[in-house]
XYZ file of C-alpha atoms in Angstrom:
276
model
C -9.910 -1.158 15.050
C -11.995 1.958 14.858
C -9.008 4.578 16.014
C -7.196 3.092 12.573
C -10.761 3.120 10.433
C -10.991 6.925 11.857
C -7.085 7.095 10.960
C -6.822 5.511 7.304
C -9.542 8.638 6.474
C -7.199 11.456 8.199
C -4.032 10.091 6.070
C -5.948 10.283 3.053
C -6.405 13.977 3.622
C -2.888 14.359 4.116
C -2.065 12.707 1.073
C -4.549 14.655 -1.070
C -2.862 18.041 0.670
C 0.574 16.605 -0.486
C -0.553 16.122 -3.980
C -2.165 19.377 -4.033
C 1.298 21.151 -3.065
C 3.302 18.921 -5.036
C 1.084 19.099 -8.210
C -0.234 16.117 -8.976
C -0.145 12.437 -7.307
C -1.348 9.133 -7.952
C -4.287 9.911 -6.145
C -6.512 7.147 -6.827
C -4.372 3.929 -6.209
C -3.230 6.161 -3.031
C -6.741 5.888 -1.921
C -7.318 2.322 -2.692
C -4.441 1.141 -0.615
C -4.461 3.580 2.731
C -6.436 0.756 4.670
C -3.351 -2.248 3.763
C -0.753 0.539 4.784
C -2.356 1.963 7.667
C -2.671 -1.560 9.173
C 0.769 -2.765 8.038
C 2.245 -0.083 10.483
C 0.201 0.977 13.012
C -1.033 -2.435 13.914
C 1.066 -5.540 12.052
C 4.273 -4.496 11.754
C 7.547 -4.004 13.573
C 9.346 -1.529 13.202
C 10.476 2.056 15.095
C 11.093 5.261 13.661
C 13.333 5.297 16.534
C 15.265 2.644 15.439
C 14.937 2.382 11.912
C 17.723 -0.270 10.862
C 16.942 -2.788 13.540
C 17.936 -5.806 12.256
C 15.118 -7.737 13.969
C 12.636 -5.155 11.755
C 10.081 -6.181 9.738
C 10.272 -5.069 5.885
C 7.913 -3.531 3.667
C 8.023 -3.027 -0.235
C 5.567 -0.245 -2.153
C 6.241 -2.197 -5.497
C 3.459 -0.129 -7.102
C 5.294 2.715 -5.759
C 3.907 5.381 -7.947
C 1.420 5.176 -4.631
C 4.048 7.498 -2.753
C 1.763 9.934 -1.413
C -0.147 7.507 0.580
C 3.312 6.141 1.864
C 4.510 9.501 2.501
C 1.265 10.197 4.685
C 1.774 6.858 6.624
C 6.241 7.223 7.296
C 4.622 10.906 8.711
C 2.055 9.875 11.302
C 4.273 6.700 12.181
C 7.072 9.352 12.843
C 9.618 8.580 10.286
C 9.152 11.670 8.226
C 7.470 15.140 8.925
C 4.281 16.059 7.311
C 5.134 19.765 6.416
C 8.606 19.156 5.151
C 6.959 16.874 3.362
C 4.178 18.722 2.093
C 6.268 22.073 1.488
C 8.932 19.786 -0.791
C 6.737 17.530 -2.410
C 8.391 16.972 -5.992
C 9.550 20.253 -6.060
C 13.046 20.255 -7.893
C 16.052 18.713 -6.263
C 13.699 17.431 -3.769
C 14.342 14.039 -2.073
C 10.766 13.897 -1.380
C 10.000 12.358 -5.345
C 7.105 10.690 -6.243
C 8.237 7.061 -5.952
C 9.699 5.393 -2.954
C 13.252 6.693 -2.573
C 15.173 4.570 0.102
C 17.702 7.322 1.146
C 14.941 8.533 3.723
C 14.051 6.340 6.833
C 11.941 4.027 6.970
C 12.045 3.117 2.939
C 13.583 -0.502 2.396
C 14.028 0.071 -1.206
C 13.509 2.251 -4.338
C 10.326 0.729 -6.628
C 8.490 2.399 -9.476
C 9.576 0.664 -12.500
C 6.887 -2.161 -11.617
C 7.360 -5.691 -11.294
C 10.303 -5.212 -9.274
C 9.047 -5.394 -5.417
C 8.155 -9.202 -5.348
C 10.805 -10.319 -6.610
C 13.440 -8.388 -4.343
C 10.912 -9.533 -1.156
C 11.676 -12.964 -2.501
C 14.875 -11.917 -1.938
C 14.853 -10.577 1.554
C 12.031 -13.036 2.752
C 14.924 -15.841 1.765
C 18.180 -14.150 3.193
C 15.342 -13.609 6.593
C 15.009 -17.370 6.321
C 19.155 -18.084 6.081
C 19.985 -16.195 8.742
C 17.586 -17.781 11.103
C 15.740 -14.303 11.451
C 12.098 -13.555 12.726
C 11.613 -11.090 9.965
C 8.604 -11.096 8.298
C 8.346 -9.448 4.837
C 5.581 -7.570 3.459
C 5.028 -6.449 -0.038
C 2.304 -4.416 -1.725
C 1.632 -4.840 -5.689
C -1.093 -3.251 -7.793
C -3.108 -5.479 -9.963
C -2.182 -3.661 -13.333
C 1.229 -4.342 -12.248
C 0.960 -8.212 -12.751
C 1.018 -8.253 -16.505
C 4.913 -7.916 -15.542
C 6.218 -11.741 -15.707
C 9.101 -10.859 -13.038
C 6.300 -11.258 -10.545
C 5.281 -14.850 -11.616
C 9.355 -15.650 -11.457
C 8.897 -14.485 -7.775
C 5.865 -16.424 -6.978
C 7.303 -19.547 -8.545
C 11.206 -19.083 -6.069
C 8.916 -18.071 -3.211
C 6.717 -21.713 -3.416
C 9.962 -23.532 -3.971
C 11.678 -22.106 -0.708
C 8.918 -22.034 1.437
C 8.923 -18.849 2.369
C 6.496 -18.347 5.058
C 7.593 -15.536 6.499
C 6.821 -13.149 3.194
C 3.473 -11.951 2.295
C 2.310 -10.169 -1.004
C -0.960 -8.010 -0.542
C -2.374 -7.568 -3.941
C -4.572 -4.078 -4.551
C -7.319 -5.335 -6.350
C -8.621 -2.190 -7.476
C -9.384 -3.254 -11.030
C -8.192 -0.431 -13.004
C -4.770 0.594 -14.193
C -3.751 3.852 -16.213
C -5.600 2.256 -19.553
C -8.545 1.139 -18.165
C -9.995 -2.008 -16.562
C -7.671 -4.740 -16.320
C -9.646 -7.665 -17.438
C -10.078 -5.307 -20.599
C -5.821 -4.387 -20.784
C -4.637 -7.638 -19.628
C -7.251 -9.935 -18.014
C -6.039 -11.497 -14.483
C -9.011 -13.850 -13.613
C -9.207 -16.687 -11.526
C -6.205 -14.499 -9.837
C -6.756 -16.469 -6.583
C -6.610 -19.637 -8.756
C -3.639 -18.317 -10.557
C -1.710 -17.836 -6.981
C -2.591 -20.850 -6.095
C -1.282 -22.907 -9.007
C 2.069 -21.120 -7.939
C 1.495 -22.621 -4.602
C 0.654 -20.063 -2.500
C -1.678 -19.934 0.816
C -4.691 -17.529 -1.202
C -6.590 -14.880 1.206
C -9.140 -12.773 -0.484
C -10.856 -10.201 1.424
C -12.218 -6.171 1.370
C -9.113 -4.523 1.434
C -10.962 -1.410 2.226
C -12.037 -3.104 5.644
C -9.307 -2.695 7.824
C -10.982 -5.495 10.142
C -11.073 -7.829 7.059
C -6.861 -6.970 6.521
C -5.836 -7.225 9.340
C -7.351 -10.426 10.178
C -5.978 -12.082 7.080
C -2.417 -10.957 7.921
C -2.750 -12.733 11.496
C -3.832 -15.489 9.350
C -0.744 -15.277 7.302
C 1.060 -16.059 10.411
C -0.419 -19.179 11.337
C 0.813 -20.932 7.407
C 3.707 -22.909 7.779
C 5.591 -24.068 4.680
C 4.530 -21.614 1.853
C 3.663 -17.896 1.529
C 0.750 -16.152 1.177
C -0.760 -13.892 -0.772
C -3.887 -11.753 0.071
C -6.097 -10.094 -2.925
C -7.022 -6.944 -1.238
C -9.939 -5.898 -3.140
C -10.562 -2.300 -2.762
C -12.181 0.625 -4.647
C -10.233 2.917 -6.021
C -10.612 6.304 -5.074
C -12.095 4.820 -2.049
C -13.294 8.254 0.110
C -15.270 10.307 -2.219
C -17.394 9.430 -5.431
C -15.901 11.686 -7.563
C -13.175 9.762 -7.688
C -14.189 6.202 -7.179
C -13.491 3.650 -9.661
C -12.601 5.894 -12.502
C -9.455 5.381 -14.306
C -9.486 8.803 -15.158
C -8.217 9.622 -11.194
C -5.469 7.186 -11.673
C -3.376 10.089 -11.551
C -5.068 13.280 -11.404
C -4.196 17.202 -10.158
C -7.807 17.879 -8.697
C -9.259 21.228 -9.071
C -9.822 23.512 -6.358
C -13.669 22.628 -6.337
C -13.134 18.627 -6.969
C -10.235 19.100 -3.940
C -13.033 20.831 -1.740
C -15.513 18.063 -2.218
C -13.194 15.509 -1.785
C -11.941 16.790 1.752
C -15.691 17.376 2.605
C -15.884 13.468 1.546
C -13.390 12.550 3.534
C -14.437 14.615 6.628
C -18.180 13.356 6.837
C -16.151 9.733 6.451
C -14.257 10.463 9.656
C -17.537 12.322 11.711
C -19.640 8.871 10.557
C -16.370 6.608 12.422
C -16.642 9.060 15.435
C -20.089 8.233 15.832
C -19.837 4.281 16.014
């Protein structure tokens, strides 16, 4: 896995670039989730930006899709996008390149940003997968601030009562939402007890260790008969300390210094994975 550990840094300096040209960006929820994304498609997933409406595919959800610069880094280096275009357009006016998931570009399954939406319409999919005798699997990413959003619990609850053991919601466990901490804004704890009372296979692991992700989604696939969810506790801001685990960065324009010491971060973060 150390090509993706080395890999998950270099898309973070893409998305801070895109965020610089755009403007602004979600920055630090972009950081806490690059390991989860970077593993759901260059290692987990199927799915071909050469063939990008495969039925037999494999379907992601960014439900806390204000995270769009990350994704936009990932769809670029998987090959379903192009980085400059990207970069040059970033939420410029009339751009389709907006700051939330926009699923008239390849490679996006749906639209998400109001929250609370993405787990319920995997449900969804995960179920119609499951009627039609499919392979599928289904993949959804929530943030943690986005669980004080009772649509979510509706979709735990249908997802237990079918069975759905093809669909699996990664939770980033970053602790902090645009208020603050969430145990302070809306407190979550036992979460893996909560997800379990819903009936749910529970994984918790360092969702900033791409080892520890990926081997909980090739756990995933060995639960029959219910779904499972995986708290991916991460850091976020993960990449530089300025940034790390202040709510402040949830969404943040840095300044030319704070965007040179970042990238310097980020760099020494790569040079330390080429050295293992």
């Amino acid at each position: 896995m150390k090509n993706l550990k080395y890999l998950s840094y270099k898309l973070r300096e893409d998305c801070v670039n895109i965020i610089m040209a755009g403007g602004g960006g979600h920055i630090g929820g972009d950081m806490s989730v690059m390991e989860i994304l970077t593993d759901l498609y260059f290692r987990q997933m199927n799915i071909s930006p050469e063939n990008p409406e495969d039925p037999d595919r494999d379907l992601f959800i960014l439900s806390k899709g204000h995270s769009m610069e990350a994704y936009y880094a990932v769809l670029c280096e998987k090959g379903f996008l192009k980085l400059e275009e990207v970069t040059r357009e970033f939420s410029k006016f009339g751009s389709k390149y907006i700051g939330h998931p926009n699923n008239k570009l390849p490679g996006i399954e749906m639209n998400s940003g109001s929250l609370g939406h993405g787990l319920p319409v995997s449900v969804g999919m995960a179920l119609a997968v499951k009627m039609n005798k499919g392979s599928n699997r289904v993949y959804v990413v929530t943030g943690d601030g986005e669980l004080a959003e009772g649509s979510n619990w509706e979709g735990a609850m249908s997802a237990a009562m079918y069975g759905l053991d093809n669909l699996v919601w990664i939770i980033d466990r970053n602790r902090l939402q645009i208020s603050g901490n969430t145990e302070d804004v809306m407190a979550l704890e036992d979460l893996k007890r909560k997800a379990e009372a819903f009936g749910w296979n529970v994984i918790s692991v360092d969702g900033n260790d791409i080892d520890e992700v990926d081997a909980a989604l090739e756990k995933a696939k060995e639960c029959k008969g219910k779904p499972t969810c995986v708290i991916a506790n991460t850091i976020k801001g993960k990449g530089s300390p300025i940034m790390e685990n202040k709510a402040g960065w949830h969404h943040h324009l840095p300044t030319q210094e704070e965007y040179e010491q970042i990238m310097q971060d980020l760099e020494h973060q790569k040079e330390a994975l080429k050295d293992e």
